[in-house]
mmCIF file of C-alpha atoms in Angstrom:
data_model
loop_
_atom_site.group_PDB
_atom_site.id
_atom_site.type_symbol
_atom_site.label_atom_id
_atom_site.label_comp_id
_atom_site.label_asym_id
_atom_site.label_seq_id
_atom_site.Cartn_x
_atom_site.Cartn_y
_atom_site.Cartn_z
ATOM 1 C CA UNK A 1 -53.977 -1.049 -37.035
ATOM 2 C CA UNK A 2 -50.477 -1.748 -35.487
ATOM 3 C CA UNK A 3 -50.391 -1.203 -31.756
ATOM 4 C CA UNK A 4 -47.639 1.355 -31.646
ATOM 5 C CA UNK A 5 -49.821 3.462 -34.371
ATOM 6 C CA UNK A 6 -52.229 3.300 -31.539
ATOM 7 C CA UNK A 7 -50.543 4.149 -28.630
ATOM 8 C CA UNK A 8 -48.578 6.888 -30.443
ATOM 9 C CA UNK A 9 -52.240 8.396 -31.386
ATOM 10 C CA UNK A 10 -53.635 7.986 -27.434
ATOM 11 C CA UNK A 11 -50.399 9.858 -26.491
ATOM 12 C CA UNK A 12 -50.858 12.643 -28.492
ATOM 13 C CA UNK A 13 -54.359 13.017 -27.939
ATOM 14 C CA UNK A 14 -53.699 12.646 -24.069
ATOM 15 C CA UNK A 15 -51.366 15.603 -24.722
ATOM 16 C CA UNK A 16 -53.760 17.960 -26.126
ATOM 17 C CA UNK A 17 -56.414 17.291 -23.595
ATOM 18 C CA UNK A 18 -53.845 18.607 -20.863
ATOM 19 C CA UNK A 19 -53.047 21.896 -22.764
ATOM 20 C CA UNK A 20 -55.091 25.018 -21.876
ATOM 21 C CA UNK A 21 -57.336 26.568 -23.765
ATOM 22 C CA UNK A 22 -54.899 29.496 -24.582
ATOM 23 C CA UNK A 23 -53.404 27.151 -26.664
ATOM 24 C CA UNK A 24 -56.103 26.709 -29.092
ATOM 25 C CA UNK A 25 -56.917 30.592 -29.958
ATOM 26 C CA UNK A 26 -55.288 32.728 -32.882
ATOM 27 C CA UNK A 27 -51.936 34.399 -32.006
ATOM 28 C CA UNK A 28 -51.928 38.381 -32.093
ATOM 29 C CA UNK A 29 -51.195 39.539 -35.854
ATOM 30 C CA UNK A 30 -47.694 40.600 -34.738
ATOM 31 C CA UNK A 31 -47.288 37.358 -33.339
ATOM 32 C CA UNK A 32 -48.056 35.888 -36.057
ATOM 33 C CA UNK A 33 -45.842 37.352 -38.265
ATOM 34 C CA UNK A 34 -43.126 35.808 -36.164
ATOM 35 C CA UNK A 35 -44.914 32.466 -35.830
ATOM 36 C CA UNK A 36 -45.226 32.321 -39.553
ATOM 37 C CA UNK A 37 -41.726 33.304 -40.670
ATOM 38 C CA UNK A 38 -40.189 30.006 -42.317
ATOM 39 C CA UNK A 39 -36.509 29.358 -40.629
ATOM 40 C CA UNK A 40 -34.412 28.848 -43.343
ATOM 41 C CA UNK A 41 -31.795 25.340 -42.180
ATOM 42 C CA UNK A 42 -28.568 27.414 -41.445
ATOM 43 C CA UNK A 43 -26.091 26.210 -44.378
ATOM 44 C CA UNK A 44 -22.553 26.597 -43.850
ATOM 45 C CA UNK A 45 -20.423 28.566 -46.311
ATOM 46 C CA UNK A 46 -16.928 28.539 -47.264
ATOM 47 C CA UNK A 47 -14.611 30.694 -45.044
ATOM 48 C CA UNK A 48 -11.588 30.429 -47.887
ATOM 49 C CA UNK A 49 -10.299 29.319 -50.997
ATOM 50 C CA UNK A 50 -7.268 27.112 -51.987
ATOM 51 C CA UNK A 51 -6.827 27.967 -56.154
ATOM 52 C CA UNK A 52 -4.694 25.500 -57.480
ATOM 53 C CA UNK A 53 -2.594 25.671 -60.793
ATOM 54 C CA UNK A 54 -4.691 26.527 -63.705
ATOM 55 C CA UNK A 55 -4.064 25.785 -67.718
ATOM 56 C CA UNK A 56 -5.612 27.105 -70.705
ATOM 57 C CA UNK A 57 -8.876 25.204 -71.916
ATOM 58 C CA UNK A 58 -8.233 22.465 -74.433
ATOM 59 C CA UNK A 59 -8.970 23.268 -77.789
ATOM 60 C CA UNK A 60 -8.789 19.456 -79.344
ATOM 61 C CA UNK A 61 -12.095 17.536 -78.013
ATOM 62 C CA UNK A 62 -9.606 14.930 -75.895
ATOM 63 C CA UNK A 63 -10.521 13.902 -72.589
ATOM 64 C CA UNK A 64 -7.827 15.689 -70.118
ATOM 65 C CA UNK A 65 -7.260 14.551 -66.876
ATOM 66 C CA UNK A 66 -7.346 17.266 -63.918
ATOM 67 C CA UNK A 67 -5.737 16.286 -60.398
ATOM 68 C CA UNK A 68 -7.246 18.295 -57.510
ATOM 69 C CA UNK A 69 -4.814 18.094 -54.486
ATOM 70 C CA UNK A 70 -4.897 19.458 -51.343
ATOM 71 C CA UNK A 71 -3.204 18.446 -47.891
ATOM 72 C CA UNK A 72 -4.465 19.284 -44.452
ATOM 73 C CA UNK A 73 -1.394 20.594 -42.893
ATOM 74 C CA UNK A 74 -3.343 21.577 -39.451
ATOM 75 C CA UNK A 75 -3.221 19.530 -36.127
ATOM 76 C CA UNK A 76 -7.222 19.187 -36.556
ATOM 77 C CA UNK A 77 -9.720 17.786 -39.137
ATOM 78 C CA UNK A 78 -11.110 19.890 -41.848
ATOM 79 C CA UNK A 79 -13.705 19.904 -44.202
ATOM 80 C CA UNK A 80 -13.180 20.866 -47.336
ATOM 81 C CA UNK A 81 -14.841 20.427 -51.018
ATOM 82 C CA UNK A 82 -13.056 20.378 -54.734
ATOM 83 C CA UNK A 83 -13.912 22.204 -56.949
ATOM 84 C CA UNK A 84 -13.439 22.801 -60.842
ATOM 85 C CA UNK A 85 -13.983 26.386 -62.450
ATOM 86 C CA UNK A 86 -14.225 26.559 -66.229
ATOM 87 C CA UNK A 87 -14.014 30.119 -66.757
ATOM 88 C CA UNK A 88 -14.701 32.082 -70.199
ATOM 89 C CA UNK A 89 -13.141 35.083 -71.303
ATOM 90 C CA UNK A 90 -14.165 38.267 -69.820
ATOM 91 C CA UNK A 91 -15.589 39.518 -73.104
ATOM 92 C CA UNK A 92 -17.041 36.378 -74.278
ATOM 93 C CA UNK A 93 -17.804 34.015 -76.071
ATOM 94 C CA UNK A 94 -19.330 32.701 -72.737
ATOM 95 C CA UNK A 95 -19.128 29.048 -72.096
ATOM 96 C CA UNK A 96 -22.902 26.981 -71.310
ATOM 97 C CA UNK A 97 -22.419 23.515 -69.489
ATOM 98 C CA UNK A 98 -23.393 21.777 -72.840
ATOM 99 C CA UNK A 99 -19.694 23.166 -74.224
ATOM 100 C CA UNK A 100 -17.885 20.652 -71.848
ATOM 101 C CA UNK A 101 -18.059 17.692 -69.805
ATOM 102 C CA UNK A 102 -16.763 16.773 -66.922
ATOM 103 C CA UNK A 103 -16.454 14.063 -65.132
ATOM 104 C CA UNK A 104 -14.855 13.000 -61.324
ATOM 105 C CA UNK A 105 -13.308 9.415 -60.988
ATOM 106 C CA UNK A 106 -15.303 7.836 -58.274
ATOM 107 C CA UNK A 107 -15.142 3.918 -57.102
ATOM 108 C CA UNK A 108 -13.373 3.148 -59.935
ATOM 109 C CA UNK A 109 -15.408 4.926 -62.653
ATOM 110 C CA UNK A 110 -15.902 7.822 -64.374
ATOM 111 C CA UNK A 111 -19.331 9.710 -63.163
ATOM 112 C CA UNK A 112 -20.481 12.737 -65.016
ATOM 113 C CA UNK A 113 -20.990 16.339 -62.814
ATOM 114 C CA UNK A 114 -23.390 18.558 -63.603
ATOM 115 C CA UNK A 115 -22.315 21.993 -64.127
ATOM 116 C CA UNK A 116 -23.687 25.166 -63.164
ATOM 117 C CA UNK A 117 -22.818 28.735 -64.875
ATOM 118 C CA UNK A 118 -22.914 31.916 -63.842
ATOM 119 C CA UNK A 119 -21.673 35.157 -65.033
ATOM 120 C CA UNK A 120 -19.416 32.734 -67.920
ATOM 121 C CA UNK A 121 -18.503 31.030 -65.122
ATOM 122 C CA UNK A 122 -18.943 26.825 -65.253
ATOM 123 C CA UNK A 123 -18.598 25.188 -61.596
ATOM 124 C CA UNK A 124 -18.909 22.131 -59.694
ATOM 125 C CA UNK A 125 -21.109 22.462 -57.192
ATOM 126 C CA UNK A 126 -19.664 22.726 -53.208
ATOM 127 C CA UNK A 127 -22.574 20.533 -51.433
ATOM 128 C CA UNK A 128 -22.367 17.077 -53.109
ATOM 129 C CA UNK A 129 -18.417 17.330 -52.695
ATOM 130 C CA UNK A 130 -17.890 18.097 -48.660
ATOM 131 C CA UNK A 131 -15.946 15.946 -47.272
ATOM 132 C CA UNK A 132 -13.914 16.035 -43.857
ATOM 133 C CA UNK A 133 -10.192 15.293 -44.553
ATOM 134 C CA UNK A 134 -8.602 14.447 -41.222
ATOM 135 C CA UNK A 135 -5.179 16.146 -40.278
ATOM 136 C CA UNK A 136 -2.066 15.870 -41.931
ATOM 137 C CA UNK A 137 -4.040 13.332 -44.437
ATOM 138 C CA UNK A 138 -4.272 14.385 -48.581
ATOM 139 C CA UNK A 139 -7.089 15.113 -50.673
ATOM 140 C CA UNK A 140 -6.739 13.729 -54.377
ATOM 141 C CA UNK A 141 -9.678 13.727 -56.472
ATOM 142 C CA UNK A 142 -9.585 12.913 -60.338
ATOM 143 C CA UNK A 143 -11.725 14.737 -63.370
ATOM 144 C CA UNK A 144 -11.617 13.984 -66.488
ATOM 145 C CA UNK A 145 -12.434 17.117 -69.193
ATOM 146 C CA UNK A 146 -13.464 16.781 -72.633
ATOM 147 C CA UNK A 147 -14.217 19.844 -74.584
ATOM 148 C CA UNK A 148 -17.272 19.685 -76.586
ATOM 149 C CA UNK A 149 -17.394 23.071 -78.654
ATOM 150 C CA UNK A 150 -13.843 25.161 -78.659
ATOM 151 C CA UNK A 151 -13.870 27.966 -76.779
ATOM 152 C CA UNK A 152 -11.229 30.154 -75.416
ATOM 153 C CA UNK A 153 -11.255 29.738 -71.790
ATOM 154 C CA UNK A 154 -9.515 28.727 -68.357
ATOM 155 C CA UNK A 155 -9.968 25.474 -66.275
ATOM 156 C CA UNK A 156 -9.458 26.922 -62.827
ATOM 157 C CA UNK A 157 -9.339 23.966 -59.838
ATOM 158 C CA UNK A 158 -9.653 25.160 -56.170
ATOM 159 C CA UNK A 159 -10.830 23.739 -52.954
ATOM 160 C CA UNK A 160 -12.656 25.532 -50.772
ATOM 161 C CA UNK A 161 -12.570 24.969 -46.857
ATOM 162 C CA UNK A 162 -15.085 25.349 -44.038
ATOM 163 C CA UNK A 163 -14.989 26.528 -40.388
#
C-alpha cells in the first residue's frame, strides 16, 4: 500500500480518536430532519433574454444556416448562452426533436445538439452553451437547420444572459 494511502488513513483515524463521544450518538429526530435534507448545488438562472430576428421554419428539407449574434456593450464581462427555439404553432401540429436537426459549427465542424421540447417548444439547452464574453467583445455562433418532416413553425434564436 502506497505511503500517502497510509498516512492519509492514520490521520483520519487520529481524528476520530480526538472527537467526543457526543459525536458518535444519533441526532434528535428534528435534527435529523435537517441533517438529512440533501442541499441541492445552487444553479444559476438566466436574469434576461436577448430574442433575436426570427423567420418562418423551412418547409424544403435544406440545411439553413442560423447566425446567433450578440455584443457585450457593458464596461464588464458577461456570461451569456445561445440559444435556438423551434417553436410550433399554438394549435399544433406540435414539433418532436426527431422533426429537425440541428447542428452548431464548432472547431471547424458541424456537431449535432440535442433538442429538448416542451409545451411544442424545441430548445437548445442553456448549460452546455455558457460562456463568458468579455466587454465590448461579440458573440457569433453558427447552426445549421435541416428540416426533417414539414411542419408549420418558427425558428426563434435568443441569448440569454446571467448575473
Amino acid at each position: 500500500m502506497p505511503t500517502t494511502k497510509l498516512l492519509g488513513r492514520a490521520l483520519a483515524l487520529t481524528a476520530l480518536a480526538v472527537l467526543p463521544a457526543a459525536a458518535f450518538t444519533l441526532p434528535s429526530s428534528a435534527a435529523a430532519a435537517v441533517v438529512s435534507a440533501p442541499q441541492a448545488p445552487a444553479v444559476a438562472v438566466p436574469v434576461s433574454f436577448v430574442d433575436l430576428p426570427g423567420s418562418p421554419l423551412p418547409t424544403d428539407h435544406a440545411a439553413h444556416r442560423i447566425t446567433v449574434t450578440y455584443r457585450n456593450g457593458t464596461g464588464a464581462d458577461q456570461t451569456v448562452a445561445p440559444q435556438i427555439l423551434v417553436e410550433s404553432p399554438d394549435r399544433g401540429p406540435f414539433l418532436s426533436p426527431s422533426d429537425v436537426r440541428l447542428e452548431v459549427l464548432s472547431g471547424g465542424h458541424w456537431r449535432t445538439v440535442p433538442l429538448a421540447s416542451q409545451t411544442g417548444t424545441l430548445y437548445t439547452g442553456l448549460t452546455s452553451a455558457k460562456l463568458v464574453l468579455h466587454s465590448h467583445h461579440t458573440l457569433t455562433q453558427q447552426y445549421r437547420l435541416t428540416v426533417l418532416r414539414t411542419s408549420p413553425g418558427t425558428v426563434q434564436p435568443r441569448v440569454a444572459l446571467y448575473a
